[in-house]
Coordinates of C-alpha atoms in Angstrom, one line a residue:
Chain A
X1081 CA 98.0 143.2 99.7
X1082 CA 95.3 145.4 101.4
X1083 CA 94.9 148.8 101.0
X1084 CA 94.6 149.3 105.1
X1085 CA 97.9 148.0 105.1
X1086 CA 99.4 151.1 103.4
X1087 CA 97.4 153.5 104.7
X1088 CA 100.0 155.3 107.0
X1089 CA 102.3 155.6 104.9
X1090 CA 100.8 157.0 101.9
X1091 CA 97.6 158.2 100.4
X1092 CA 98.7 158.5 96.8
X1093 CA 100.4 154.6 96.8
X1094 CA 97.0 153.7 98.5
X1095 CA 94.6 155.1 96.2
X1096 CA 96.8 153.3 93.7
X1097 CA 95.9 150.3 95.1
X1098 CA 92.2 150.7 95.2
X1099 CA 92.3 151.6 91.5
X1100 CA 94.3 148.4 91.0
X1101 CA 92.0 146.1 93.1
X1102 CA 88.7 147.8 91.4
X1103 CA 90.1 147.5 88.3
X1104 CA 90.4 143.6 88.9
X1105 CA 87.3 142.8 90.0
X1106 CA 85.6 145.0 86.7
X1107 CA 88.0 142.1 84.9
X1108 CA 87.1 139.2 86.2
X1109 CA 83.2 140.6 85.8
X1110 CA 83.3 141.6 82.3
X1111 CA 82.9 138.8 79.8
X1112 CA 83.5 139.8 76.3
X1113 CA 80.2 140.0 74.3
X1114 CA 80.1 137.8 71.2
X1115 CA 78.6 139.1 68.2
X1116 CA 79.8 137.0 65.9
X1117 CA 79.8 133.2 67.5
X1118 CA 83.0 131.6 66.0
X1119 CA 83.1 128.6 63.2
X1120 CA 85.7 127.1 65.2
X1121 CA 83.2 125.5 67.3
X1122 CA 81.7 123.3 64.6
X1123 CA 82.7 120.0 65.7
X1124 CA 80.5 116.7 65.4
X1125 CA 78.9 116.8 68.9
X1126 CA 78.8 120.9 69.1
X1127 CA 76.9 121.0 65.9
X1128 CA 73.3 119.4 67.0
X1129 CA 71.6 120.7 70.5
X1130 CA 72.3 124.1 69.6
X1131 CA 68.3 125.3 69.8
X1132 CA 68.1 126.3 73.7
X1133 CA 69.9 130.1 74.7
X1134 CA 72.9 129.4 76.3
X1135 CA 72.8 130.8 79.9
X1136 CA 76.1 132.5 80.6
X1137 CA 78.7 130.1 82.5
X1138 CA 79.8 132.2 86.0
X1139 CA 83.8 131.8 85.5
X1140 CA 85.2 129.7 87.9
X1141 CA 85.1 130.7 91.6
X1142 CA 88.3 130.3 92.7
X1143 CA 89.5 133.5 90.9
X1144 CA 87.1 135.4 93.9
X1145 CA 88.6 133.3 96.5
X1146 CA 90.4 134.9 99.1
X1147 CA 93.6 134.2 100.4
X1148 CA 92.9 133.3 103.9
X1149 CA 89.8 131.6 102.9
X1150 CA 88.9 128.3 105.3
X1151 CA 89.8 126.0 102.7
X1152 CA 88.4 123.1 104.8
X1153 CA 85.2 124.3 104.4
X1154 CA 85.9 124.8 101.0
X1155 CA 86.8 120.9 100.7
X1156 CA 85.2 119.0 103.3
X1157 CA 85.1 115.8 102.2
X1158 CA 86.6 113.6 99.5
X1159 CA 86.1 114.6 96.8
X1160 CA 87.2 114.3 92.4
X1161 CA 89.3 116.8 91.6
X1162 CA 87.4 120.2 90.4
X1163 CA 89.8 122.8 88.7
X1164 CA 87.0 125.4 89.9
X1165 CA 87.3 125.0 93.5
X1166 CA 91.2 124.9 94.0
X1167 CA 92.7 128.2 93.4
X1168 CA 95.9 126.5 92.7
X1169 CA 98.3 126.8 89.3
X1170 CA 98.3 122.9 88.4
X1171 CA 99.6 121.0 85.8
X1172 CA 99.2 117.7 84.9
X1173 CA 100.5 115.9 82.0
X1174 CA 103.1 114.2 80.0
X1175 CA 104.6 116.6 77.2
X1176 CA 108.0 117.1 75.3
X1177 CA 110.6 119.1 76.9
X1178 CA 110.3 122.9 77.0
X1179 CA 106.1 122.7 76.5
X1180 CA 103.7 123.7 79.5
X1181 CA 101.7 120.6 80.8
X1182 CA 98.6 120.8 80.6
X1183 CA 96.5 122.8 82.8
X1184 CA 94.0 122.2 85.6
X1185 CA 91.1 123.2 83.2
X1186 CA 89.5 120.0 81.2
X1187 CA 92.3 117.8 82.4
X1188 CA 90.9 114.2 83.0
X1189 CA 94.4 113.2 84.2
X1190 CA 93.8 115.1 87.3
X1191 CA 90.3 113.9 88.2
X1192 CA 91.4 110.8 87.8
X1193 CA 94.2 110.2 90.1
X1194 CA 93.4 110.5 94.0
X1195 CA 93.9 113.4 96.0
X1196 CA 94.2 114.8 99.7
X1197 CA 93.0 118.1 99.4
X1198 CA 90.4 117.3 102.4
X1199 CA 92.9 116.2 104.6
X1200 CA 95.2 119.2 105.2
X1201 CA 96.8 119.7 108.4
X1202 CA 93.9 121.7 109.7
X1203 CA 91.2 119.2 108.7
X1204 CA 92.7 116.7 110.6
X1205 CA 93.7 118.8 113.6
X1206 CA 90.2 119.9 113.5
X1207 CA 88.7 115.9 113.4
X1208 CA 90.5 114.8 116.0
X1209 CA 89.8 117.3 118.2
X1210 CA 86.0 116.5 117.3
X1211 CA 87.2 113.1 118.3
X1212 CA 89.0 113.5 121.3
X1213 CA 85.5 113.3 123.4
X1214 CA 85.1 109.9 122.6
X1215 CA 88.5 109.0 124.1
X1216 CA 89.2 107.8 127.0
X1217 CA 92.5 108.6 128.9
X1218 CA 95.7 105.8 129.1
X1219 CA 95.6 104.2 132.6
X1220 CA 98.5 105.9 134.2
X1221 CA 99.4 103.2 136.2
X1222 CA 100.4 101.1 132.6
X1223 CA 103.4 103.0 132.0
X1224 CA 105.9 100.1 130.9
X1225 CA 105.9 97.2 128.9
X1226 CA 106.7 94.9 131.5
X1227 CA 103.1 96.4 133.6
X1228 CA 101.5 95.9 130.4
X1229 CA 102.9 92.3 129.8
X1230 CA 102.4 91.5 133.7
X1231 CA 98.6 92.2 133.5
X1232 CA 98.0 91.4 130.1
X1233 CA 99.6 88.4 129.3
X1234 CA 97.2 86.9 126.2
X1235 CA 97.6 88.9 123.1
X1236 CA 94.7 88.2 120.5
X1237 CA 95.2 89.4 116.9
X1238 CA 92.7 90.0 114.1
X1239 CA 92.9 91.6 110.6
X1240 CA 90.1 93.4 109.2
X1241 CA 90.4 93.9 105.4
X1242 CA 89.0 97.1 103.6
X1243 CA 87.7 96.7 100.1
X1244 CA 86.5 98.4 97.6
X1245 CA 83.3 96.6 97.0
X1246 CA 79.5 96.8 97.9
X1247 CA 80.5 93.7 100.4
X1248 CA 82.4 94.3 104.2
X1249 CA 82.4 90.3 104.3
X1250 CA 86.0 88.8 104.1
X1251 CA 86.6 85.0 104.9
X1252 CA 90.7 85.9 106.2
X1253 CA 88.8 88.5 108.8
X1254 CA 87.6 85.2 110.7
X1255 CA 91.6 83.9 111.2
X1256 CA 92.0 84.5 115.1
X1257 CA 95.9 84.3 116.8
X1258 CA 96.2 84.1 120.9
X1259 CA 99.5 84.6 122.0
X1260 CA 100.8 84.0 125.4
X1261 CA 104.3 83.6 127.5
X1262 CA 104.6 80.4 128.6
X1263 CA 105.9 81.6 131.7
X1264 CA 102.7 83.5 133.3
X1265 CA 101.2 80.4 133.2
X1266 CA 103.1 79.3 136.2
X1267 CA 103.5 75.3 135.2
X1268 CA 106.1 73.3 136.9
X1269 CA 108.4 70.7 134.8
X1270 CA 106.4 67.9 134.4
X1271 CA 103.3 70.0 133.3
X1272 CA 105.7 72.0 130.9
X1273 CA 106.8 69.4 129.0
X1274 CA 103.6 67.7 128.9
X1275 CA 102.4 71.2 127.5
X1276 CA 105.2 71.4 125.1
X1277 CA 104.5 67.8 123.8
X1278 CA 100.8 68.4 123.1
X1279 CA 101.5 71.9 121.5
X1280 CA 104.6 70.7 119.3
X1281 CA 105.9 73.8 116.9
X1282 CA 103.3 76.3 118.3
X1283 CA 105.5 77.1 120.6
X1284 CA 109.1 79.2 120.3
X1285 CA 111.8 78.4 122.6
X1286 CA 113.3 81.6 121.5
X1287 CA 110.7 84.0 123.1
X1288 CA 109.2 81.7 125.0
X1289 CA 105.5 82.3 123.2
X1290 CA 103.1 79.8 122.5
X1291 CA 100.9 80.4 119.6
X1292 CA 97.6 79.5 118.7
X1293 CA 95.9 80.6 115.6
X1294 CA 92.2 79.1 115.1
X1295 CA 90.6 79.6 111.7
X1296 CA 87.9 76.7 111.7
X1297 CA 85.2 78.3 112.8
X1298 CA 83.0 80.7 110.4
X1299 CA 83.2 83.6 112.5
X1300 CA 85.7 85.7 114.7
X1301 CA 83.8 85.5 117.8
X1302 CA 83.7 81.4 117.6
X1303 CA 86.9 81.7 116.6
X1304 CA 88.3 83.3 120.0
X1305 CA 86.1 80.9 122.0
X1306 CA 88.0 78.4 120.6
X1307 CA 91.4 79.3 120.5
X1308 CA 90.3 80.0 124.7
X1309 CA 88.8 76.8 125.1
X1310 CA 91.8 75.3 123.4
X1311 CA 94.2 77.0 126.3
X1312 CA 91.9 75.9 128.8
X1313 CA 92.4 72.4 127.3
X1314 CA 95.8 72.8 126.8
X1315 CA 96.7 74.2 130.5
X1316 CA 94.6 71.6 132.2
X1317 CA 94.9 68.8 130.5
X1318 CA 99.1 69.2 131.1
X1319 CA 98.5 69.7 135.2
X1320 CA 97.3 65.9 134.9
X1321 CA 98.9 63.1 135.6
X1322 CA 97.7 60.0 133.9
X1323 CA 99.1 56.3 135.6
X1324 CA 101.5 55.5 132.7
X1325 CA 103.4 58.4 133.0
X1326 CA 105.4 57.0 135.5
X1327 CA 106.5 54.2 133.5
X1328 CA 108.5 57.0 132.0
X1329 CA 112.4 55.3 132.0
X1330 CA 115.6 56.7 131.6
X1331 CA 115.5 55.8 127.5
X1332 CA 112.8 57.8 127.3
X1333 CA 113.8 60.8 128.8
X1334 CA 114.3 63.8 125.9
X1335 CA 117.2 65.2 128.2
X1336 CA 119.8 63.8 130.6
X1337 CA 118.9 64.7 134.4
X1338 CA 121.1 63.5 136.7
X1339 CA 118.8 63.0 139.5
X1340 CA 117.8 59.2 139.4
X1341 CA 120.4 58.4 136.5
X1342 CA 122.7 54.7 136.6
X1343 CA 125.2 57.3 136.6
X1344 CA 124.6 58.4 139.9
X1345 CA 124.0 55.1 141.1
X1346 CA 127.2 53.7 139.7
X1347 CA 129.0 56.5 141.3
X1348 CA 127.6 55.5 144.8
X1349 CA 128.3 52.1 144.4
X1350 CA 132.0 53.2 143.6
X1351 CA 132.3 55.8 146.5
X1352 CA 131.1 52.8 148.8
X1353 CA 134.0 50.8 147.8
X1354 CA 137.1 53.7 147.6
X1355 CA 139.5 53.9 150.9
X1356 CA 140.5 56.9 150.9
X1357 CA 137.8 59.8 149.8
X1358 CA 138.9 63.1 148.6
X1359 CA 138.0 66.1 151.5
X1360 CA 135.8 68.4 149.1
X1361 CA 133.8 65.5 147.9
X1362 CA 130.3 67.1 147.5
X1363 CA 131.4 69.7 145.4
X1364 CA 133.6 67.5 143.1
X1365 CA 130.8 65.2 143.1
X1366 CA 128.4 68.4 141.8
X1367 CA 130.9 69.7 139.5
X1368 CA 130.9 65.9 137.8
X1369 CA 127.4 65.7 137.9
X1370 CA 127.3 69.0 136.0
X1371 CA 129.9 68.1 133.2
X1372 CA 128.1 64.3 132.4
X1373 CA 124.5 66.3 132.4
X1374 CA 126.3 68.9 129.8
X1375 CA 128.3 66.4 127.5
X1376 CA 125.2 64.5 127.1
X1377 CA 123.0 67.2 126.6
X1378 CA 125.5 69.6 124.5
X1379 CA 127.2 67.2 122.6
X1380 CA 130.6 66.3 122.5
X1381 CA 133.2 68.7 121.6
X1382 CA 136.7 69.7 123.1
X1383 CA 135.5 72.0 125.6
X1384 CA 133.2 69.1 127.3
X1385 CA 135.4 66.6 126.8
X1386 CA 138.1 68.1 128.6
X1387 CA 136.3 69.3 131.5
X1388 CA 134.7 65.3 132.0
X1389 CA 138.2 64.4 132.1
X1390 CA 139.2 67.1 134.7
X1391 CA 136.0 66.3 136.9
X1392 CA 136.8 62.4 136.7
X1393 CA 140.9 62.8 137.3
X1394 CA 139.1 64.8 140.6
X1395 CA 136.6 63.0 141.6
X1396 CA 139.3 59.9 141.7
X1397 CA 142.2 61.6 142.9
X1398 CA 144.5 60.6 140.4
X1399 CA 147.9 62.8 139.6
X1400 CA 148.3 62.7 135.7
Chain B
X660 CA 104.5 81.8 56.6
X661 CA 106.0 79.0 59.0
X662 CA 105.0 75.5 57.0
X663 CA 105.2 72.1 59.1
X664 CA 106.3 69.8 57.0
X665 CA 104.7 65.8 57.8
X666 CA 107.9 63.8 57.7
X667 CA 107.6 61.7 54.2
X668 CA 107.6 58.3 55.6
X669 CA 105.8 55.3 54.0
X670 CA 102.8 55.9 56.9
X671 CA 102.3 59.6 54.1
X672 CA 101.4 57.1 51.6
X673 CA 99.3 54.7 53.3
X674 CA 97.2 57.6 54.9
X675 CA 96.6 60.1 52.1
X676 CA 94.7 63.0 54.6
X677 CA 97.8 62.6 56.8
X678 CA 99.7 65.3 54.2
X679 CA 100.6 69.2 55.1
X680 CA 99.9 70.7 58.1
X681 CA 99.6 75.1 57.1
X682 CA 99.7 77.7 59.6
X683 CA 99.9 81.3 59.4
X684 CA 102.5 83.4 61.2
X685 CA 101.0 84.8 65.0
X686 CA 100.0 88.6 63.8
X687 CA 101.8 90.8 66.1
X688 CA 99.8 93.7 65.3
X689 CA 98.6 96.1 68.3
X690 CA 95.8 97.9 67.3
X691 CA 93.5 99.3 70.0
X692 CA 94.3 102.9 71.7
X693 CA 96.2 103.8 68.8
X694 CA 95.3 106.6 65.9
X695 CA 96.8 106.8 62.7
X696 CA 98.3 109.8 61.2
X697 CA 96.2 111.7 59.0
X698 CA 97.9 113.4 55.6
X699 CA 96.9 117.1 56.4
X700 CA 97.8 116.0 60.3
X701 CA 94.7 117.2 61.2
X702 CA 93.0 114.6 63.5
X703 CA 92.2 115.9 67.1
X704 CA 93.5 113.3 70.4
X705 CA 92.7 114.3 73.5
X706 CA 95.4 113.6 76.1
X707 CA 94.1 110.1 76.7
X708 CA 94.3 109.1 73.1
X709 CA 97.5 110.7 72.6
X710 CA 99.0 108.1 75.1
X711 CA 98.9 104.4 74.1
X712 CA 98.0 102.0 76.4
X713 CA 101.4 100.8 77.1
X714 CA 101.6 104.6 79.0
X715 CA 99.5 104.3 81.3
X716 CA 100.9 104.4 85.1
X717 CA 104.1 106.5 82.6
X718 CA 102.1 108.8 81.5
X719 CA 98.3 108.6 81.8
X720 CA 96.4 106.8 84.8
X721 CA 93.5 104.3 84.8
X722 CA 90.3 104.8 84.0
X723 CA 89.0 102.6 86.5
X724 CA 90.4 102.6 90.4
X725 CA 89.5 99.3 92.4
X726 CA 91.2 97.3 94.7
X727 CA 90.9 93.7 92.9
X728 CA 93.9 93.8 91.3
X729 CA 95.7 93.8 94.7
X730 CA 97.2 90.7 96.5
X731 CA 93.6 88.5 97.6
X732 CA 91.4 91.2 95.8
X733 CA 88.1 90.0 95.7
X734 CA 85.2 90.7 93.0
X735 CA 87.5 91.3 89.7
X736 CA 84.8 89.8 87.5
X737 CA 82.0 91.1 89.4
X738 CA 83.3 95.1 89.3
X739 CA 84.6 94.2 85.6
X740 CA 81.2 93.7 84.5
X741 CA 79.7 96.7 86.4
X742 CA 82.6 99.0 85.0
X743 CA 81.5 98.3 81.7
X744 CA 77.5 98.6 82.1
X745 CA 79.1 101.7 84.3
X746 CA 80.4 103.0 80.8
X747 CA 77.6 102.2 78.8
X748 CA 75.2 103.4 80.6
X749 CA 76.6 106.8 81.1
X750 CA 77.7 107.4 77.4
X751 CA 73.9 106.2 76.5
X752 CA 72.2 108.5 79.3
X753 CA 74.5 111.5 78.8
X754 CA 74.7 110.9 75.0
X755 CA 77.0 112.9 73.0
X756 CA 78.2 114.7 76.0
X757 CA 81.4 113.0 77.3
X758 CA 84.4 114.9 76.0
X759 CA 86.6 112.2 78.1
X760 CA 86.9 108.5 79.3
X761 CA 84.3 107.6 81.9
X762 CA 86.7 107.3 84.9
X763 CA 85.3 104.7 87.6
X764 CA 86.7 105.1 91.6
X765 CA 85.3 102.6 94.0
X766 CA 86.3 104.2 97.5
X767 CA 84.6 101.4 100.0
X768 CA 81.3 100.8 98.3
X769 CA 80.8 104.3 97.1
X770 CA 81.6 104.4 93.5
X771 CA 82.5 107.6 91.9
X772 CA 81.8 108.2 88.7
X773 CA 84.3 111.0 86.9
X774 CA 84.1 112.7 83.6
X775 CA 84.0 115.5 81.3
X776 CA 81.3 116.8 80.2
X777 CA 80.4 119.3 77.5
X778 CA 78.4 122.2 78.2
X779 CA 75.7 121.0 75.8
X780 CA 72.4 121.0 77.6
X781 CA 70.5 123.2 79.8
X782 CA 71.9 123.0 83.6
X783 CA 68.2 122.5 84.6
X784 CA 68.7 119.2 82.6
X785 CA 72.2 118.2 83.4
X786 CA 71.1 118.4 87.2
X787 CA 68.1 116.0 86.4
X788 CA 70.7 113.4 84.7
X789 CA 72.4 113.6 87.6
X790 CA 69.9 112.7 89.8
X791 CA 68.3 110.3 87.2
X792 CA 71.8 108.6 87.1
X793 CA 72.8 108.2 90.1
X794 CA 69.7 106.7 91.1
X795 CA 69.4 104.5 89.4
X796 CA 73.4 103.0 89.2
X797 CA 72.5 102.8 93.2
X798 CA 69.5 100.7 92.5
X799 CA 71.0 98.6 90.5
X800 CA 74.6 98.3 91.6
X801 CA 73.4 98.0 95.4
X802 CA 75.5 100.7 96.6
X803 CA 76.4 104.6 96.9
X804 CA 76.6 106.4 93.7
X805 CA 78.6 109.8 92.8
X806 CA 78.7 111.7 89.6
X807 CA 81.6 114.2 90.0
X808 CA 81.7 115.5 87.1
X809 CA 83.6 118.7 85.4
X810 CA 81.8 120.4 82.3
X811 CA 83.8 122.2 79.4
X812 CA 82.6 124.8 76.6
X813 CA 83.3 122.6 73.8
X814 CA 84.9 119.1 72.7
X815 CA 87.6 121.1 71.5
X816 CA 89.2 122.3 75.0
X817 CA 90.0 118.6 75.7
X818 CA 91.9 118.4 72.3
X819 CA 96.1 118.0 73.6
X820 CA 97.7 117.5 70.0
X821 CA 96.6 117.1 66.1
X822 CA 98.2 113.8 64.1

């Protein structure tokens, strides 16, 4: 409370106040003078080193702080806790129910654990607007993840570790992932599955990413240039076509296409032969096609089963 | 007194040093951060000693603050050893003048070094320790030092209880 505060309303209760605030600052001036020093402080340790004068310790300054003090100033950096700077009522301590802690004063509890009192919300407000000239604005134009994904499609990640140690050296700082969609990379079938064959369990069918994480190399840099040189590999070496691919048969295949299968061959054979041919052919003929591709491919369970049955009862124009 | 007995087969008699086999029972006695109660219960702890060690992250904090006891922490021997020629050397170089523990945070590779101190030399001198400490710790410890420390009247302000 100020005395200007009170000043309209009245002289006496501000005079008052004056007398008050003097009579605080004569307190916190005054330091009792010591005629006779005390025994009490006769320990081993306060005994010996007695020979220099004593200069008078200042008592601690944040009595004389005021209230709307800029305590960042006051703080400014990290710092161990100092019970003289922080004009706060604190307590630390373990004691038995019903006893004060103990106080901020001589406390080694609370210069040992960390604390925050630099980073207030005005300290930080104030750092990053110190920082925000060395920003540089968000591309408008990369509003969405989809933009972002579209023009962006390799995703490298890297960890840096933070120690506490004279060292900044950390060998799992080197470890280098690349991520990318398999489907930017624009590859028709064959080149896919040639892809997916070299890259095995890299890759997730799931999200359709394909992972590469390269951690031979010493260093992070190498480390990129290698998972890069390793997608350059990857990509072209799965465009190619090598002269026994195409000995490729039918056993071989990892999934039933119907294109090219004895299948569709037998089924020609048989359509040659039949008199009388049902008037929606093509479509029958496409919905059987569908139904032997998905009972080989799905498995067989009631559901296929019965709707092979239904396409062959069709596609031979039998009444059961 | 847990006593093996060597089963008395005929092989006892044929080897005569093959006999008794004596061993003590494992002394489960804790001994270290613990203070005995005096008679006239007159013996000052400071809040430190007060707790036992089996208190501390309860009731009391660590001395020393590092990260290699996290997960892939690196240097745990290394900042062991420096911890404790940390703690000798500042008990030798302020001698007689710690009222506390000599508490030890690495922040990075600045090391901060904590403490009580008692108001038992000139200031004149206490700033040249500082200087002289410091110094040297970065000289030898390759990195950053920083004495933080807090000084009290007397050793008996850090007293918390009497046993």
């Amino acid at each position: 409370m100020r005395p200007c505060d009170l000043r309209g309303t009245s002289v006496l209760l501000s005079v008052s106040v004056l007398f008050v605030q003097r009579a605080k600052r004569v307190c916190d001036d005054f330091r009792a003078l010591d005629l006779r020093p005390s025994k009490s402080n006769n320990m081993r340790g306060n005994r010996r080193k007695t020979a220099y004068k004593k200069t008078p310790v200042h008592p601690p300054r944040s009595n004389k702080m005021p209230v709307d003090q800029d305590w960042p100033s006051v703080w400014p950096v990290a710092r161990v806790f100092h019970p003289a700077s922080v004009p706060l009522p604190l307590h630390q301590g373990w004691v038995e129910p019903g006893i004060t802690p103990p106080g901020k004063f001589a406390n080694a509890e609370l210069m040992k654990i960390p604390n925050f009192l630099h980073l207030t919300p005005p300290a930080i407000q104030r750092q990053c607007e110190a920082l925000k000239k060395f920003c540089t604005e968000w591309p408008k134009e990369l509003d969405t993840d989809e933009k972002i994904d579209h023009h962006f499609p390799l995703q490298i990640t890297t960890s840096d570790y933070l120690h506490s140690s004279p060292t900044i050296r950390d060998a799992r700082a080197r470890i280098v992932t690349l991520q990318v969609k398999l489907s930017t990379l624009n590859l028709n079938s064959h080149a896919k599955d040639k892809l997916l064959r070299l890259v095995k369990e890299r890759y997730d069918p799931v999200t359709d990413i394909l992972t590469l994480v390269a951690e031979r190399c010493p260093l992070r840099k190498q480390n990129i240039d290698y998972a890069m040189y390793l997608l350059n590999v990857l990509v072209s070496e799965s465009w190619k076509t090598e002269p026994w691919e195409n000995e490729k048969s039918e056993a071989d295949m990892e999934k039933y296409v119907w294109e090219g299968s004895q299948s569709q061959r037998t089924l020609q054979q048989l359509l040659e032969r039949m008199p009388n041919k049902a008037p929606d052919l093509p479509e029958v003929i496409k919905q059987y096609s569908v139904n032997v591709t998905r009972f080989h491919n799905e498995g067989e369970d009631t559901e296929n089963v019965n709707a092979y049955k239904e396409s062959v009862i069709k596609l031979l124009g039998l009444n059961a | 007194m847990l006593r093996l007995m060597a089963p008395s087969i005929a092989s006892n008699v044929i080897v005569p040093q093959l006999r008794q086999f004596h061993a003590s029972a494992v002394c489960c006695k804790l001994q270290s951060g613990r203070y005995k109660i005096t008679p006239k219960r007159d013996r000052p702890l400071t809040y430190e000693m007060a707790n036992p060690p089996y208190y501390i992250a309860h009731r009391k904090s660590w001395n020393s603050w590092d990260t290699t006891s996290l997960l892939d922490g690196q240097r745990a021997a290394e900042t062991s050893v420096e911890d404790v020629f940390i703690h000798r050397f500042m008990t030798g170089t302020w001698h007689d003048l710690f009222c506390s523990e000599v508490i030890i945070k690495r922040q990075h590779n600045l090391i901060r070094i904590a403490g009580l101190i008692r108001q038992g030399l000139p200031a004149r001198k206490m700033y040249f320790l500082i200087g002289y400490s410091e110094e040297l710790l970065a000289n030898w410890l390759q990195c950053p030092v920083k004495l933080e420390l807090q000084t009290v009247e007397n050793k008996e302000t850090t007293i918390f209880k009497y046993i």
